[in-house]
Short mmCIF file of C-alpha atoms in Angstrom, two decimals:
data_model
loop_
_atom_site.label_atom_id
_atom_site.label_comp_id
_atom_site.label_asym_id
_atom_site.label_seq_id
_atom_site.Cartn_x
_atom_site.Cartn_y
_atom_site.Cartn_z
CA ARG A 206 9.09 140.89 204.08
CA CYS A 207 6.63 142.08 206.71
CA SER A 208 7.71 142.24 210.35
CA VAL A 209 4.97 141.39 212.88
CA ASP A 210 4.70 140.83 216.65
CA ASN A 211 2.64 138.64 218.97
CA ARG A 212 -0.25 141.13 219.04
CA VAL A 213 -1.07 140.31 215.43
CA THR A 214 -4.04 138.02 214.91
CA ARG A 215 -4.52 138.06 211.15
CA VAL A 216 -2.18 138.74 208.21
CA ALA A 217 -2.53 139.11 204.45
CA TRP A 218 -0.49 140.20 201.42
CA LEU A 219 -2.17 142.16 198.62
CA ASN A 220 -1.04 143.26 195.20
CA ARG A 221 -2.94 146.46 194.48
CA SER A 222 -6.47 145.27 195.42
CA SER A 223 -5.92 141.53 194.78
CA ILE A 224 -5.30 139.25 197.74
CA LEU A 225 -2.20 137.09 197.25
CA TYR A 226 -2.14 135.33 200.62
CA ALA A 227 -4.40 135.46 203.69
CA GLY A 228 -2.56 133.75 206.51
CA ASN A 229 -1.36 130.43 205.08
CA ASP A 230 -4.06 130.35 202.41
CA LYS A 231 -3.05 131.21 198.86
CA TRP A 232 -5.64 133.29 197.04
CA CYS A 233 -3.81 133.97 193.78
CA LEU A 234 -3.34 131.44 190.97
CA ASP A 235 0.17 132.55 190.03
CA PRO A 236 2.58 129.65 190.79
CA ARG A 237 5.52 132.10 191.02
CA VAL A 238 4.15 133.61 194.26
CA VAL A 239 4.97 131.50 197.31
CA LEU A 240 4.74 131.93 201.07
CA LEU A 241 8.19 132.09 202.64
CA ALA A 242 7.39 132.64 206.33
CA ASN A 243 4.39 133.00 208.62
CA THR A 244 5.79 133.21 212.15
CA LYS A 245 5.29 135.37 215.22
CA THR A 246 7.88 137.84 213.88
CA GLN A 247 7.69 137.66 210.10
CA TYR A 248 5.14 137.27 207.33
CA SER A 249 6.95 137.07 203.98
CA ILE A 250 6.21 136.10 200.40
CA GLN A 251 8.49 135.48 197.44
CA ILE A 252 7.91 136.24 193.77
CA GLN A 253 10.00 133.99 191.56
CA ASP A 254 11.11 134.79 188.01
CA VAL A 255 10.05 138.44 188.31
CA ASP A 256 8.43 140.07 185.28
CA VAL A 257 7.88 143.74 184.46
CA TYR A 258 4.16 143.19 185.07
CA ASP A 259 4.94 142.45 188.72
CA GLU A 260 5.96 146.07 189.23
CA GLY A 261 3.76 148.13 191.53
CA PRO A 262 2.57 148.45 195.14
CA TYR A 263 2.33 145.47 197.50
CA THR A 264 0.53 145.76 200.84
CA CYS A 265 1.03 143.79 204.03
CA SER A 266 -2.23 144.02 206.03
CA VAL A 267 -2.34 142.94 209.68
CA GLN A 268 -5.05 142.84 212.36
CA THR A 269 -4.02 143.81 215.91
CA ASP A 270 -6.49 144.24 218.80
CA ASN A 271 -9.20 144.81 216.22
CA HIS A 272 -7.18 147.63 214.61
CA PRO A 273 -6.10 146.91 211.03
CA LYS A 274 -2.68 148.22 210.00
CA THR A 275 -1.01 148.23 206.61
CA SER A 276 2.50 148.72 205.36
CA ARG A 277 3.23 149.20 201.69
CA VAL A 278 6.27 148.44 199.56
CA HIS A 279 6.71 149.37 195.92
CA LEU A 280 8.42 146.80 193.69
CA ILE A 281 10.54 148.34 190.93
CA VAL A 282 11.50 145.86 188.21
CA GLN A 283 14.74 146.55 186.34
CA VAL A 284 15.48 145.09 182.90
CA SER A 285 18.89 144.78 181.24
CA PRO A 286 19.32 146.82 178.04
CA LYS A 287 18.64 145.08 174.75
CA ILE A 288 19.13 146.43 171.23
CA THR A 289 15.95 145.51 169.35
CA GLU A 290 16.58 147.30 166.05
CA ILE A 291 19.71 148.62 164.33
CA SER A 292 20.48 149.83 160.81
CA SER A 293 21.96 147.40 158.29
CA ASP A 294 25.43 147.84 156.83
CA ILE A 295 25.36 150.56 154.19
CA SER A 296 27.35 151.57 151.11
CA ILE A 297 27.14 155.20 149.98
CA ASN A 298 28.93 157.54 147.60
CA GLU A 299 31.12 160.25 149.08
CA GLY A 300 29.14 163.44 149.73
CA GLY A 301 25.91 161.58 150.44
CA ASN A 302 23.88 161.66 153.66
CA VAL A 303 23.69 158.76 156.11
CA SER A 304 21.05 158.08 158.78
CA LEU A 305 21.71 155.31 161.30
CA THR A 306 19.16 154.13 163.86
CA CYS A 307 19.61 152.11 167.04
CA ILE A 308 16.53 151.25 169.13
CA ALA A 309 16.93 149.63 172.56
CA THR A 310 14.66 148.57 175.42
CA GLY A 311 15.27 148.26 179.14
CA ARG A 312 14.13 149.58 182.52
CA PRO A 313 15.06 152.24 183.24
CA ASP A 314 15.20 153.40 179.62
CA PRO A 315 18.76 152.85 178.38
CA THR A 316 21.06 155.65 177.29
CA ILE A 317 22.09 155.19 173.66
CA THR A 318 25.38 156.46 172.23
CA TRP A 319 27.07 156.18 168.85
CA ARG A 320 30.81 156.28 168.23
CA HIS A 321 33.03 155.85 165.19
CA ILE A 322 35.52 152.99 165.57
CA SER A 323 38.51 154.88 164.22
CA PRO A 324 42.01 155.80 165.49
CA LYS A 325 41.15 159.48 164.91
CA ALA A 326 37.72 159.35 166.59
CA VAL A 327 37.41 161.05 169.96
CA GLY A 328 34.46 160.19 172.22
CA PHE A 329 30.85 159.86 171.17
CA ILE A 330 29.52 161.37 167.97
CA SER A 331 25.88 161.06 169.00
CA GLU A 332 24.13 160.57 172.33
CA ASP A 333 20.83 159.64 170.75
CA GLU A 334 19.08 156.77 168.97
CA TYR A 335 19.77 158.47 165.66
CA LEU A 336 23.06 159.33 163.98
CA GLU A 337 22.95 161.71 161.04
CA ILE A 338 26.00 162.30 158.83
CA THR A 339 25.63 164.89 156.08
CA GLY A 340 28.10 165.11 153.23
CA ILE A 341 30.01 162.01 154.33
CA THR A 342 33.73 161.84 153.54
CA ARG A 343 35.99 158.86 152.90
CA GLU A 344 37.59 159.41 156.34
CA GLN A 345 34.17 158.78 157.91
CA SER A 346 33.92 155.26 156.51
CA GLY A 347 34.30 152.27 158.79
CA GLU A 348 32.38 150.77 161.69
CA TYR A 349 29.97 152.69 163.90
CA GLU A 350 29.17 151.23 167.31
CA CYS A 351 25.87 151.66 169.11
CA SER A 352 25.95 151.19 172.88
CA ALA A 353 22.88 150.88 175.13
CA SER A 354 23.39 151.16 178.89
CA ASN A 355 21.21 151.61 181.98
CA ASP A 356 23.46 150.46 184.88
CA VAL A 357 21.37 147.30 185.43
CA ALA A 358 23.88 145.18 183.51
CA ALA A 359 26.88 145.69 181.26
CA PRO A 360 26.13 147.86 178.20
CA VAL A 361 25.17 146.01 175.02
CA VAL A 362 26.88 147.01 171.77
CA GLN A 363 26.33 146.35 168.09
CA ARG A 364 28.12 147.69 165.03
CA VAL A 365 27.12 148.95 161.60
CA LYS A 366 29.61 149.07 158.72
CA VAL A 367 29.52 152.18 156.53
CA THR A 368 31.37 151.92 153.21
CA VAL A 369 32.07 155.24 151.47
CA ASN A 370 32.64 154.97 147.71
CA TYR A 371 34.86 157.51 145.97
CA PRO A 372 36.60 157.85 142.58
CA PRO A 373 40.27 156.91 142.20
CA TYR A 374 43.03 159.19 143.42
CA ILE A 375 46.58 158.45 142.24
CA SER A 376 48.90 158.99 145.19
CA ASP A 377 52.21 157.93 143.68
CA ALA A 378 53.53 157.69 140.10
CA LYS A 379 57.28 158.19 139.67
CA SER A 380 59.39 158.24 136.53
CA SER A 381 62.27 155.79 136.43
CA GLY A 382 65.76 155.76 134.92
CA VAL A 383 66.99 152.34 133.75
CA PRO A 384 70.01 151.40 131.59
CA VAL A 385 69.49 149.31 128.45
CA GLY A 386 69.43 145.58 129.23
CA GLN A 387 68.37 146.03 132.83
CA LYS A 388 65.05 145.32 134.55
CA GLY A 389 62.76 148.37 134.82
CA ILE A 390 59.65 149.01 136.90
CA LEU A 391 56.98 151.72 136.73
CA LEU A 392 54.61 151.84 139.69
CA CYS A 393 51.18 153.48 139.90
CA GLU A 394 49.49 153.67 143.32
CA ALA A 395 45.84 154.68 143.64
CA SER A 396 43.24 154.64 146.39
CA ALA A 397 39.58 154.12 145.46
CA VAL A 398 36.38 152.46 146.71
CA PRO A 399 35.48 150.18 145.03
CA SER A 400 39.08 149.29 144.12
CA ALA A 401 40.36 150.81 140.91
CA ASP A 402 40.91 149.01 137.63
CA PHE A 403 44.25 149.93 136.02
CA GLN A 404 45.27 150.34 132.41
CA TRP A 405 48.64 151.33 130.95
CA TYR A 406 49.32 153.30 127.78
CA LYS A 407 52.53 154.16 125.95
CA ASP A 408 51.83 157.42 124.18
CA ASP A 409 48.29 156.62 122.94
CA LYS A 410 48.71 152.86 122.57
CA ARG A 411 47.31 150.58 125.26
CA LEU A 412 49.67 147.95 126.63
CA ALA A 413 48.20 144.47 126.67
CA GLU A 414 48.83 141.93 129.41
CA GLY A 415 51.31 139.30 128.21
CA GLN A 416 52.97 141.61 125.69
CA LYS A 417 56.51 140.38 124.96
CA GLY A 418 59.04 141.53 127.50
CA LEU A 419 56.38 143.16 129.71
CA LYS A 420 54.40 142.16 132.75
CA VAL A 421 51.44 144.04 134.27
CA GLU A 422 50.50 143.25 137.88
CA ASN A 423 47.26 144.75 139.14
CA LYS A 424 46.46 144.72 142.87
CA ALA A 425 43.76 146.50 144.89
CA PHE A 426 45.78 149.67 145.44
CA PHE A 427 48.54 149.65 142.84
CA SER A 428 49.61 148.50 139.41
CA ARG A 429 53.18 147.53 138.51
CA LEU A 430 54.55 147.61 134.96
CA THR A 431 57.73 145.52 134.66
CA PHE A 432 60.21 145.54 131.76
CA PHE A 433 62.38 142.42 131.94
CA ASN A 434 65.04 143.64 129.51
CA VAL A 435 64.83 147.35 128.77
CA SER A 436 65.56 148.40 125.16
CA GLU A 437 65.82 151.80 123.52
CA GLN A 438 62.30 151.30 122.12
CA ASP A 439 60.92 151.01 125.66
CA TYR A 440 61.98 154.54 126.62
CA GLY A 441 59.26 157.14 126.51
CA ASN A 442 56.12 158.46 128.12
CA TYR A 443 53.73 156.07 129.91
CA THR A 444 50.27 156.82 131.27
CA CYS A 445 48.53 154.94 134.08
CA VAL A 446 44.73 155.18 134.10
CA ALA A 447 42.84 154.22 137.28
CA SER A 448 39.07 153.92 137.08
CA ASN A 449 36.00 152.67 138.93
CA GLN A 450 32.27 153.29 138.43
CA LEU A 451 32.54 156.74 140.04
CA GLY A 452 35.21 158.11 137.74
CA ASN A 453 38.76 157.85 136.52
CA THR A 454 42.08 159.64 136.76
CA ASN A 455 45.49 159.28 135.14
CA ALA A 456 49.13 160.06 135.72
CA SER A 457 52.07 160.21 133.34
CA MET A 458 55.60 159.00 133.98
CA ILE A 459 58.73 158.53 131.90
CA LEU A 460 60.98 155.53 131.49
CA TYR A 461 64.37 156.95 130.52
CA GLY A 462 67.98 155.87 130.13
CA GLU A 463 70.90 156.97 132.22
#
């Protein structure tokens, strides 16, 4: 807007050195620029669908009593943040190094932060486009969220999933006392990424699935060995072996009578 009074004889709007309007006459070819008012008190133009290229100085030039006067306004164009590039989901072995990247645009330049989506995580782990994790641990697996904000609009967020592979670790393997003729269960729990494969041995002999009187149930985090009708021959030492491509581990347990 440009305020004028009745002493003004000529008016014009300029963008840098280009004339946009002179009086009621349009000099620019841009259809987005329109004349809003040309009255005794106001000479105003409107720029529709503003673009970043519209940013810069605009000059209202008026002629009064043969004395030209100008007033200048600077248009600042703001742009909502937008994440233009972000790392893909990644799978890495424990102890390896991870580099995540999040590139965003906006005006003013957005602030970029990374945080770990985890119950134990506190605050941001990086206030930068880049997140470096050296010697990653299994506790650092999960989703990492990149946020880009510049106060023009709500922050934009995207997530990257980081999978940390590690060899099996048997967390629970208890011996069990069962009377003859009763049902007996040996349980072997193991955490691993990728999930562990389980095998059972009695002494040095591997137990096969479907063996008479036995049932082996393998799940992602445990294996259950069930004896439907325990006999004296079933008593003894059993070994559970949990393995994946990163390694294997085993635990021994005893099935015993009363």
